[in-house]
Coordinates of N, CA, C and O in Angstrom, one line a residue:
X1 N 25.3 21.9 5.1 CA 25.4 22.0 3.7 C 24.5 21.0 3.1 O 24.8 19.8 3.3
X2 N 23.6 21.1 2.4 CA 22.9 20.6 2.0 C 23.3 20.2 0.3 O 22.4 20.3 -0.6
X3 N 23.9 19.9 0.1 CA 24.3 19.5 -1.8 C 23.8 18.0 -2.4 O 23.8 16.9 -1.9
X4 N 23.2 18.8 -3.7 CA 22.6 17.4 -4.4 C 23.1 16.6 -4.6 O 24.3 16.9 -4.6
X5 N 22.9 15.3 -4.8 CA 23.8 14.1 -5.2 C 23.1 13.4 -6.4 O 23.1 12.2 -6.5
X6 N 22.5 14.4 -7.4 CA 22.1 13.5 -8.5 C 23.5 13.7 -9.5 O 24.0 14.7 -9.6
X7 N 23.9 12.5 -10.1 CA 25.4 12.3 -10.4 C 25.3 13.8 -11.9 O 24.4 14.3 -12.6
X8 N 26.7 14.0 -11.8 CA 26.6 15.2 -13.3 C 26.7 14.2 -14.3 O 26.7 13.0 -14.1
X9 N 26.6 14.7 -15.3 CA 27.1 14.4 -16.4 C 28.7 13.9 -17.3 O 28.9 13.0 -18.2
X10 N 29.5 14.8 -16.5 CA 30.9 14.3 -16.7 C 31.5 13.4 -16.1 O 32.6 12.9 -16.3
X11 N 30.5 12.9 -15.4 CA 31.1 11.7 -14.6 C 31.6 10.6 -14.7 O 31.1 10.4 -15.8
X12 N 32.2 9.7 -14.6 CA 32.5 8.8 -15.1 C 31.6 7.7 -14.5 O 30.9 7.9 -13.5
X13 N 31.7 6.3 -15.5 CA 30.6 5.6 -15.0 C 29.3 5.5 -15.4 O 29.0 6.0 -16.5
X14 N 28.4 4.8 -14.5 CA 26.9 4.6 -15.4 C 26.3 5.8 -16.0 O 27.0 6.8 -15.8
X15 N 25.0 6.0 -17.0 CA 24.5 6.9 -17.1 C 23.9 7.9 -15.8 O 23.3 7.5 -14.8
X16 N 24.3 9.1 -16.1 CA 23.7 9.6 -14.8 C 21.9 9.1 -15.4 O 21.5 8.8 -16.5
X17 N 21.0 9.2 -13.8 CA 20.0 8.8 -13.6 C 19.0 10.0 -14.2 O 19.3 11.1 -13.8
X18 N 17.8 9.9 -15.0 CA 17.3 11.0 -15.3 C 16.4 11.6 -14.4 O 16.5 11.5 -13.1
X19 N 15.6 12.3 -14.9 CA 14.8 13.8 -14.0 C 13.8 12.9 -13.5 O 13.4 13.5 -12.5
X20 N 13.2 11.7 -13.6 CA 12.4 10.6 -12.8 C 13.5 9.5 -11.7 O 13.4 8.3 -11.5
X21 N 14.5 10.5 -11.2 CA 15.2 9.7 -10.2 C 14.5 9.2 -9.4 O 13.4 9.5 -9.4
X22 N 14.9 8.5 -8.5 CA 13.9 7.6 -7.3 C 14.9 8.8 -5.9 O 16.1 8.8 -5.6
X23 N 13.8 9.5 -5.3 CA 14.3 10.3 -4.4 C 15.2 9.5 -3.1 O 15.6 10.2 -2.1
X24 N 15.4 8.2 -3.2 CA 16.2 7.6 -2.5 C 18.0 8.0 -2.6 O 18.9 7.9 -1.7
X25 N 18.2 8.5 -4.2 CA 19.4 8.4 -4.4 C 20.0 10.2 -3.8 O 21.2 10.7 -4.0
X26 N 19.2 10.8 -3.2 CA 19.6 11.7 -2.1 C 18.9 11.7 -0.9 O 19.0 12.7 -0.2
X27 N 18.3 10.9 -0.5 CA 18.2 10.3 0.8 C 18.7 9.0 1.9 O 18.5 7.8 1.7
X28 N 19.3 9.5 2.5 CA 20.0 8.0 3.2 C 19.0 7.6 3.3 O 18.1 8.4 3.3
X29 N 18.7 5.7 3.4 CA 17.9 4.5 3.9 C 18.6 4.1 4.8 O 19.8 4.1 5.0
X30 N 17.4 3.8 5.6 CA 18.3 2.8 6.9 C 18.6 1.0 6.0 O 17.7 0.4 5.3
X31 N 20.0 0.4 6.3 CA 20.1 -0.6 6.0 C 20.8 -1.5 7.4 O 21.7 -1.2 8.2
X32 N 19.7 -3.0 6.9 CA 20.0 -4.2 8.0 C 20.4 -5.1 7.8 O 21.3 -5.0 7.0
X33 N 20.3 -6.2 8.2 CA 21.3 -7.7 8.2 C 20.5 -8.2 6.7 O 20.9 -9.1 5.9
X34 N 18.7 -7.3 6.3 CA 18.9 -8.1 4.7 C 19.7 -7.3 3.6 O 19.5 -7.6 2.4
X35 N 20.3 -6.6 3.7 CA 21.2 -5.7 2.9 C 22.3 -6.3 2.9 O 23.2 -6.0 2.0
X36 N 22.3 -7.2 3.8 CA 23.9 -8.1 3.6 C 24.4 -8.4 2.2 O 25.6 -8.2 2.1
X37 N 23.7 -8.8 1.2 CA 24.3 -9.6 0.1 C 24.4 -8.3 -0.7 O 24.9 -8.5 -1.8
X38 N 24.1 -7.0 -0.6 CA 23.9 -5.8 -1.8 C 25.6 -5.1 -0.8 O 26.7 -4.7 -1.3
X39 N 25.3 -5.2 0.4 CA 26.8 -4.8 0.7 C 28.1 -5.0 0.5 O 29.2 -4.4 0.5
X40 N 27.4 -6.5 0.2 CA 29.1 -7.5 -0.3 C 28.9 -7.4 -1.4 O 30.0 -7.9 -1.8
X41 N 28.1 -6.9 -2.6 CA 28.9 -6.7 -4.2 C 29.2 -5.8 -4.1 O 29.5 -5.4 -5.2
X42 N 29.5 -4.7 -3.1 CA 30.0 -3.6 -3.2 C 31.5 -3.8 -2.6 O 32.4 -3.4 -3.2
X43 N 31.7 -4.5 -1.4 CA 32.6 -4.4 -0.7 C 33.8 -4.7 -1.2 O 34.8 -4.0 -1.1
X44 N 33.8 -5.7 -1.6 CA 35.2 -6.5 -2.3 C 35.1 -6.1 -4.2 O 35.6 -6.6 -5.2
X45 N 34.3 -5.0 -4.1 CA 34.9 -4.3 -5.6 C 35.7 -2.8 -5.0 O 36.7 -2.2 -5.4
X46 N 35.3 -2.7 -4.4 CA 35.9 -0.9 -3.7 C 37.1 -1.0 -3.1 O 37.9 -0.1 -3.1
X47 N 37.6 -2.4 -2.3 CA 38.9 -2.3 -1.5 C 39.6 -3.8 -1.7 O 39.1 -5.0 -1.8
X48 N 41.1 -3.3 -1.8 CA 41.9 -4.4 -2.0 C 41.8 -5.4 -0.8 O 42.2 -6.5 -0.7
X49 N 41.3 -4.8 0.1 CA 41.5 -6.1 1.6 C 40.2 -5.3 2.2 O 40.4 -4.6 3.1
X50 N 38.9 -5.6 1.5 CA 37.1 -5.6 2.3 C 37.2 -6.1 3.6 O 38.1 -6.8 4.2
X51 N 35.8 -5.5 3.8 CA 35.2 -6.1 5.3 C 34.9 -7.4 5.0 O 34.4 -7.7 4.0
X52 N 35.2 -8.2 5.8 CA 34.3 -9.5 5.4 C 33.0 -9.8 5.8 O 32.4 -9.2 6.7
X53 N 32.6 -10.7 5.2 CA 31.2 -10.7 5.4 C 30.8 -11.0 7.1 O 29.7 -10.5 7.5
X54 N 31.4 -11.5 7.8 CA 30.9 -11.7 9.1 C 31.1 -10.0 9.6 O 30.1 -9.6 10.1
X55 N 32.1 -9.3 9.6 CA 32.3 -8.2 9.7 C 30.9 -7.4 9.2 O 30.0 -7.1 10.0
X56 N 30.8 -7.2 7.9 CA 29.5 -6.8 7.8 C 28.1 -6.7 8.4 O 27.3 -5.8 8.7
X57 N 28.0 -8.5 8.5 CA 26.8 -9.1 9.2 C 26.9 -8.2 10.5 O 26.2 -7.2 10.6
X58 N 27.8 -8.6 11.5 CA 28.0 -8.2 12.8 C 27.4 -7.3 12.8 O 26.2 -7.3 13.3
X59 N 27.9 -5.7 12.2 CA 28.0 -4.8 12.3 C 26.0 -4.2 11.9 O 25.5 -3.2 12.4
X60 N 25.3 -5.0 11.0 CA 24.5 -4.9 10.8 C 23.6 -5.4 11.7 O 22.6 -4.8 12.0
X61 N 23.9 -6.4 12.3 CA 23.0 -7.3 13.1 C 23.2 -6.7 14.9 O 22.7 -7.2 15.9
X62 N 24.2 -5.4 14.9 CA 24.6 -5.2 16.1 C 23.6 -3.8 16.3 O 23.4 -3.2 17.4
X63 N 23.1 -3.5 15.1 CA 22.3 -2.1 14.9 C 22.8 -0.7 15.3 O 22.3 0.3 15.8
X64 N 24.0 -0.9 14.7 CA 25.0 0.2 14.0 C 24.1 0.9 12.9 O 23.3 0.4 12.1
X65 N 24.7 2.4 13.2 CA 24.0 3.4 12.5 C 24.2 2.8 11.1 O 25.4 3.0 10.8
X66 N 23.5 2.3 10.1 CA 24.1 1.9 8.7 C 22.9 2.3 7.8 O 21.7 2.1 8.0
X67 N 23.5 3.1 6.7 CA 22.6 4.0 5.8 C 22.9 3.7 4.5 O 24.0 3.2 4.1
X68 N 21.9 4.1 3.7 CA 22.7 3.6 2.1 C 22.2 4.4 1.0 O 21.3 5.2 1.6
X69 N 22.2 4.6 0.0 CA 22.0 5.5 -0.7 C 21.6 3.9 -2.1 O 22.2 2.8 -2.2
X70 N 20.3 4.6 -3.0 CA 20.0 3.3 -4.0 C 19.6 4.0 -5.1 O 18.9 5.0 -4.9
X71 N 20.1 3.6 -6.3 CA 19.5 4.2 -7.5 C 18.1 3.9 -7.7 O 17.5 3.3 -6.8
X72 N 17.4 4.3 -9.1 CA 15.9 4.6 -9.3 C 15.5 2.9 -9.0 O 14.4 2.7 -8.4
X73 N 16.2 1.9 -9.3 CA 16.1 0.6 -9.4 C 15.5 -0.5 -8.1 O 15.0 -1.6 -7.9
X74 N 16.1 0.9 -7.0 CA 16.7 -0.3 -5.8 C 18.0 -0.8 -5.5 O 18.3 -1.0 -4.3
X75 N 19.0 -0.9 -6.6 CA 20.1 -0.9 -6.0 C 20.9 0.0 -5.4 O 21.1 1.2 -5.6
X76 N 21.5 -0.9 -4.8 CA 22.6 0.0 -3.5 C 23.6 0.7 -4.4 O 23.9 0.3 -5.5
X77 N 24.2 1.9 -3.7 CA 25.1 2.4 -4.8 C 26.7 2.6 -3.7 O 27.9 2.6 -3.9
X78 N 25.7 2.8 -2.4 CA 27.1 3.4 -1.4 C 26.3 3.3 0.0 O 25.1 3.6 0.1
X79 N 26.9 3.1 0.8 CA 26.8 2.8 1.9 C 27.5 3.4 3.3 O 28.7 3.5 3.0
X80 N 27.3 3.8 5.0 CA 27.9 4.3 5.6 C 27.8 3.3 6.3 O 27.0 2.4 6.0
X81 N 28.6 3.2 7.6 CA 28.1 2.4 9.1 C 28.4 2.7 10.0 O 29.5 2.2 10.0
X82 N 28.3 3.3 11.1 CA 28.6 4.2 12.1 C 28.5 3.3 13.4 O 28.0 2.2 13.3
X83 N 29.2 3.8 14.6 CA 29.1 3.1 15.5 C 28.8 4.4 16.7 O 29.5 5.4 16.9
X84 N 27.7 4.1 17.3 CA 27.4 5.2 18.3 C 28.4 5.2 19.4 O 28.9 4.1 19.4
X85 N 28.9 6.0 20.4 CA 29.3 6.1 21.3 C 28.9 7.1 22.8 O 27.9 7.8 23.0
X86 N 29.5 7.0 23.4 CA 29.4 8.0 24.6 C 29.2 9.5 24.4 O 30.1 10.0 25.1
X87 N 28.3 10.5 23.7 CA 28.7 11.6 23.4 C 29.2 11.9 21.8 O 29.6 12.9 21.4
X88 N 29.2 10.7 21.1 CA 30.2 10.8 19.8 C 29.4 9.7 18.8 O 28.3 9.2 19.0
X89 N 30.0 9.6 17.8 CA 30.1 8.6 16.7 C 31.4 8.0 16.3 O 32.5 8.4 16.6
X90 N 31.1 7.0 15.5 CA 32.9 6.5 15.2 C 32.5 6.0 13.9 O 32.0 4.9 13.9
X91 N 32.6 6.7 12.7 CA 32.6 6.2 12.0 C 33.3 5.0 11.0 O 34.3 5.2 10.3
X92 N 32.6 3.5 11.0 CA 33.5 2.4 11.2 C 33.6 1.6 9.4 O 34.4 0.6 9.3
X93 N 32.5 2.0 8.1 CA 33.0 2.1 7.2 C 32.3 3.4 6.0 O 31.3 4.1 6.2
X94 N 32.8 3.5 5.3 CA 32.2 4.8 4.0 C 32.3 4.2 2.5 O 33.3 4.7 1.9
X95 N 31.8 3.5 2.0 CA 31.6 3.2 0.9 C 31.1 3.1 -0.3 O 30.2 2.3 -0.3
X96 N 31.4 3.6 -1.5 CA 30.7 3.9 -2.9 C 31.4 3.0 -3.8 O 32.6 3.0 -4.0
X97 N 30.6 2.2 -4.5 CA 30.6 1.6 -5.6 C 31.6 1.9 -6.5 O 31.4 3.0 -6.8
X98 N 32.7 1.5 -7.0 CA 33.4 2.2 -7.9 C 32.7 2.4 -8.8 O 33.0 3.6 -8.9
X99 N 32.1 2.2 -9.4 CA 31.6 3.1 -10.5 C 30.8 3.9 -10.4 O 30.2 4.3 -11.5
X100 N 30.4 4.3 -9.5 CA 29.7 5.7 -8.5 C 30.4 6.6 -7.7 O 30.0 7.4 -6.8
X101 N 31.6 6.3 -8.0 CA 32.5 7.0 -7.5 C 32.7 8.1 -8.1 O 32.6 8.2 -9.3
X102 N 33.3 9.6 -7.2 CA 33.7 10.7 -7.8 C 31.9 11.4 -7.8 O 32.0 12.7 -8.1
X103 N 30.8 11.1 -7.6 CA 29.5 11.7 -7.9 C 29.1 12.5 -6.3 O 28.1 13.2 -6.1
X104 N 29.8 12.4 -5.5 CA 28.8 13.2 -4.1 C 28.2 12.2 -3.3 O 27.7 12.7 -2.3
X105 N 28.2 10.6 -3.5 CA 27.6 9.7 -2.6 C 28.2 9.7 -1.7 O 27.7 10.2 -0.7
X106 N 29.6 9.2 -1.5 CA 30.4 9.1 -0.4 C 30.5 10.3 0.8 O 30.9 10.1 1.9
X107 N 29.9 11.6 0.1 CA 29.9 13.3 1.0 C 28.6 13.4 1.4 O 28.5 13.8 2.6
X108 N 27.4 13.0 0.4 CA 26.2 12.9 1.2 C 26.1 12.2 2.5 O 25.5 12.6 3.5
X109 N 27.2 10.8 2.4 CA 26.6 10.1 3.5 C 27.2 10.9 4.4 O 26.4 11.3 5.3
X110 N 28.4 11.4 4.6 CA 29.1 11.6 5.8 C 28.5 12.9 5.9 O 28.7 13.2 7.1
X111 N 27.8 13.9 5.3 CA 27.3 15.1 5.9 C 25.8 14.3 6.5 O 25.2 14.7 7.5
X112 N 25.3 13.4 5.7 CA 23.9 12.8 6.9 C 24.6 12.3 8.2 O 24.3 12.8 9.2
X113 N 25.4 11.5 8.2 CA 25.8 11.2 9.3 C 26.2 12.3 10.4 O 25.6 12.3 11.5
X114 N 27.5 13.3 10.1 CA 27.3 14.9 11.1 C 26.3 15.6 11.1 O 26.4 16.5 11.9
X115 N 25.1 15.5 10.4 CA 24.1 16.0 10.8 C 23.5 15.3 12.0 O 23.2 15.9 13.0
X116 N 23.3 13.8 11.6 CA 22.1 13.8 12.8 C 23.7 13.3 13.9 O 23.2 13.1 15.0
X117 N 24.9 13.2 14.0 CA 25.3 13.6 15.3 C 25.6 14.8 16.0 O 26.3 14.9 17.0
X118 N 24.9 16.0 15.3 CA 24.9 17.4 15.7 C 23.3 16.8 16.1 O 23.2 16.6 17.4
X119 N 22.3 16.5 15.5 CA 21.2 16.7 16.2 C 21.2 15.8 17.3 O 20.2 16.1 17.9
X120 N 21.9 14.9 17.7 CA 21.6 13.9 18.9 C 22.7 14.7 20.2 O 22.8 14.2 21.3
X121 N 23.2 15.7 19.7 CA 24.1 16.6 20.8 C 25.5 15.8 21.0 O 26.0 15.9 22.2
X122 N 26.1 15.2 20.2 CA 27.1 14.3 20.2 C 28.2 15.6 20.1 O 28.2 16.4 19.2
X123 N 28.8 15.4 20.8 CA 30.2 16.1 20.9 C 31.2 16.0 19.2 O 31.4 17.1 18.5
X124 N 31.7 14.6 18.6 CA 32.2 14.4 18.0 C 32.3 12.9 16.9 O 31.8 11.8 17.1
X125 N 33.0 13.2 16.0 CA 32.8 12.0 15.0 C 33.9 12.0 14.9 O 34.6 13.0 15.0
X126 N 34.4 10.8 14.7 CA 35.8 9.8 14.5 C 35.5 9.0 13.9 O 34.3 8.5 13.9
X127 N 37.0 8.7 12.9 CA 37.1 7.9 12.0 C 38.6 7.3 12.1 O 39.3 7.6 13.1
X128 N 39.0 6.4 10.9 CA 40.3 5.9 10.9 C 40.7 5.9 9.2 O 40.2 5.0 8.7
X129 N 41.1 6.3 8.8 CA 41.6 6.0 7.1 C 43.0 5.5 6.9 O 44.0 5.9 7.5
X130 N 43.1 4.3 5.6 CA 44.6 4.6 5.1 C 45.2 5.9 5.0 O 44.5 6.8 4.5
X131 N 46.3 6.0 5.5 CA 47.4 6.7 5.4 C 47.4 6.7 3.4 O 47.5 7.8 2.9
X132 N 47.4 6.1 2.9 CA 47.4 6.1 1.6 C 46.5 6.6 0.8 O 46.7 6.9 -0.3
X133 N 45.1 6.8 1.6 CA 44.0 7.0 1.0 C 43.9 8.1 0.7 O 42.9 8.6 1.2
X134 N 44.8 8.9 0.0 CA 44.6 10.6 -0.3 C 43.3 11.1 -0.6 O 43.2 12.2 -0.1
X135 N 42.2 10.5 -1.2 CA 40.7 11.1 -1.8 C 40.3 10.9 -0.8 O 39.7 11.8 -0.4
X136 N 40.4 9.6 0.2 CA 39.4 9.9 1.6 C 39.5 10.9 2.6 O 38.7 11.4 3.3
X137 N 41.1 11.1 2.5 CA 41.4 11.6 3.7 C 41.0 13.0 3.0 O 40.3 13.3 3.9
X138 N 41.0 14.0 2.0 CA 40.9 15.2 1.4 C 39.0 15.2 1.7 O 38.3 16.2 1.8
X139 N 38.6 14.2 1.6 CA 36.9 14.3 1.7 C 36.9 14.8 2.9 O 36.2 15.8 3.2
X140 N 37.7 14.0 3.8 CA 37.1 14.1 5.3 C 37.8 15.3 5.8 O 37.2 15.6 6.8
X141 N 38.9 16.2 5.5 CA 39.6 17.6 5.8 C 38.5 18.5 5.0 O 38.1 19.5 5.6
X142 N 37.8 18.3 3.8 CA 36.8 19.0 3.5 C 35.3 19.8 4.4 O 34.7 20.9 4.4
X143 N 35.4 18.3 5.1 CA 34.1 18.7 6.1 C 34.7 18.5 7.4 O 34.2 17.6 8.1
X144 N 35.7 19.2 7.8 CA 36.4 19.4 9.2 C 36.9 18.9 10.0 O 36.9 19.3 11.2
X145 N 37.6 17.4 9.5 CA 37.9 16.4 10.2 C 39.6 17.3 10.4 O 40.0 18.3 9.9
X146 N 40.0 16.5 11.1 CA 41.5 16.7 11.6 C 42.2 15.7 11.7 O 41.6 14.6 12.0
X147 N 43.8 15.7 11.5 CA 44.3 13.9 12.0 C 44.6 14.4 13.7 O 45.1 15.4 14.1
X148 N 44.2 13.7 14.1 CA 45.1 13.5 15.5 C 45.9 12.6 16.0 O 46.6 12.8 17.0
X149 N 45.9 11.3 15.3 CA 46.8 10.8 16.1 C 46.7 9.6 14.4 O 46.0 9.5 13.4
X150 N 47.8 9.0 15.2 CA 48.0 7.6 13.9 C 48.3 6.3 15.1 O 48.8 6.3 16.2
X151 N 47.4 5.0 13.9 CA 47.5 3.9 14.5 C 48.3 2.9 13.5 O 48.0 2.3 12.5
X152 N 49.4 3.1 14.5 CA 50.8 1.8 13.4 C 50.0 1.0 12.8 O 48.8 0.7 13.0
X153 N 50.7 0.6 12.0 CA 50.5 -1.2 11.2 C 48.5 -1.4 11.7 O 48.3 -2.5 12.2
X154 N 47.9 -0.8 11.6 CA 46.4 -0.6 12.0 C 45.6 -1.8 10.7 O 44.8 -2.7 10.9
X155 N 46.2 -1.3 9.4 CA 45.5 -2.2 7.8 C 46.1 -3.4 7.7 O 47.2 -3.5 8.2
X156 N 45.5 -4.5 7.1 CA 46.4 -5.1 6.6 C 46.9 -4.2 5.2 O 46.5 -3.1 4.8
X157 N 47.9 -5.1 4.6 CA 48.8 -4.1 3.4 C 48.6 -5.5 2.4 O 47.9 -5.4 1.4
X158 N 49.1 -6.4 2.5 CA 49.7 -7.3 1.8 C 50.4 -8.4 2.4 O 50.8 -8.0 3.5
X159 N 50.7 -9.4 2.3 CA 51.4 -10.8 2.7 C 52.5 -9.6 4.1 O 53.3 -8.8 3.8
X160 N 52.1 -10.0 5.1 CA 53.3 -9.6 5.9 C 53.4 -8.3 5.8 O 54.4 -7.8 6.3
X161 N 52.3 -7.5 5.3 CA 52.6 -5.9 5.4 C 51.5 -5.3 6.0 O 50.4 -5.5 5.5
X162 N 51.7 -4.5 7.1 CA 50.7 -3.9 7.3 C 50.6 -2.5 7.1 O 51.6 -2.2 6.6
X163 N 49.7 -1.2 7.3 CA 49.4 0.0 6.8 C 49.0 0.4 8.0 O 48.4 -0.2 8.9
X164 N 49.5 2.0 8.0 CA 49.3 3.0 9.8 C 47.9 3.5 8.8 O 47.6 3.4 7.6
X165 N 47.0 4.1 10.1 CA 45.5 4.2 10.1 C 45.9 6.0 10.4 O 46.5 6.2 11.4
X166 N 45.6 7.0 9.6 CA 45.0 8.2 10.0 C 43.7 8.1 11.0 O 42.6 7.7 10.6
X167 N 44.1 8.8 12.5 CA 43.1 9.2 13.5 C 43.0 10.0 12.9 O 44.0 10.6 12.5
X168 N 41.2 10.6 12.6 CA 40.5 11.9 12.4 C 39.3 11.7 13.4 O 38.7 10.8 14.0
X169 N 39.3 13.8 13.1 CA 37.8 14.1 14.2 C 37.7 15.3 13.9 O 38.4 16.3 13.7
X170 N 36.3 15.1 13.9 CA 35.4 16.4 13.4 C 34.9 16.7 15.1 O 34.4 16.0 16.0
X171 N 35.3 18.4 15.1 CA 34.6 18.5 16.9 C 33.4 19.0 16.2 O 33.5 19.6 15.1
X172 N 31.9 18.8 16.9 CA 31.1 19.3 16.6 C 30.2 20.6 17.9 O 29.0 20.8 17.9
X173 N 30.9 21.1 18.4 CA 30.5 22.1 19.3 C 31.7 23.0 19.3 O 31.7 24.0 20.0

């Protein structure tokens, strides 16, 4: 499925971008360990308990599949990070700006990402979500994920609380 990602109109949030968009903001970029500081103004605005920065770094500097999507400007608006596997992918974060939220960023990336693990003949994509996260988990049943299994107390929650992780998977054959 191929769908645009130039934001509507109704959206909430910045002005949508005009008809001189920078063709970046529907094509994934590859992003590395210097994308670090554009990842972290994103990260700890989007989630109550972020990746931390060494998390990030790692994951970047480990050369994990990580892609990003940037308005006409250059900046980052949303970001994926994938982790290759045996036959598969694991998708290990998905993130959009809150105030770019609700626009198609967060769906673009994850249909780039099952795209090119259909083209590299990868069996399947896995992920993990809050149990709580109803918009993530409805994104990811949209484009054929499944739960299969759950991982207890997986999140942190809060002082002493933790949160069970929805196992999903998209088969891709």
């Amino acid at each position: 499925m191929n769908t645009p990602v130039v934001p509507c109109v109704e959206a909430p949030g910045p002005a949508p971008l005009g008809s001189g968009a920078s063709p970046t903001l529907g094509l994934a970029v590859s992003l590395g360990p210097e994308d670090l500081d554009a990842v972290m103004s994103i990260e700890p605005r989007a989630y109550p308990f972020p990746w931390s920065q060494g998390n990030v770094r790692d994951s970047l500097s480990a050369g994990h599949r990580a892609r990003g999507l940037r308005d006409g400007e250059g900046r980052l608006l949303a970001y994926a990070i994938a982790m290759a596997g045996v036959g598969e992918w694991h998708l290990l974060n998905l993130t959009v700006a809150p105030e770019w939220q609700g626009r198609g960023l967060g769906q673009r990336l994850l249909e780039e990402l099952v795209a090119h693990a259909v083209g590299d003949g990868s069996a399947q994509v896995w992920l993990e979500v809050r149990s709580s996260n109803e918009r993530a988990r409805r994104l990811y049943e949209r484009h054929g994920f499944e739960a299969v299994g759950l991982r207890r107390r997986y999140y942190p929650a809060g002082p002493g609380r933790r949160e069970d992780a929805v196992v999903m998977r998209r088969n891709l054959r």
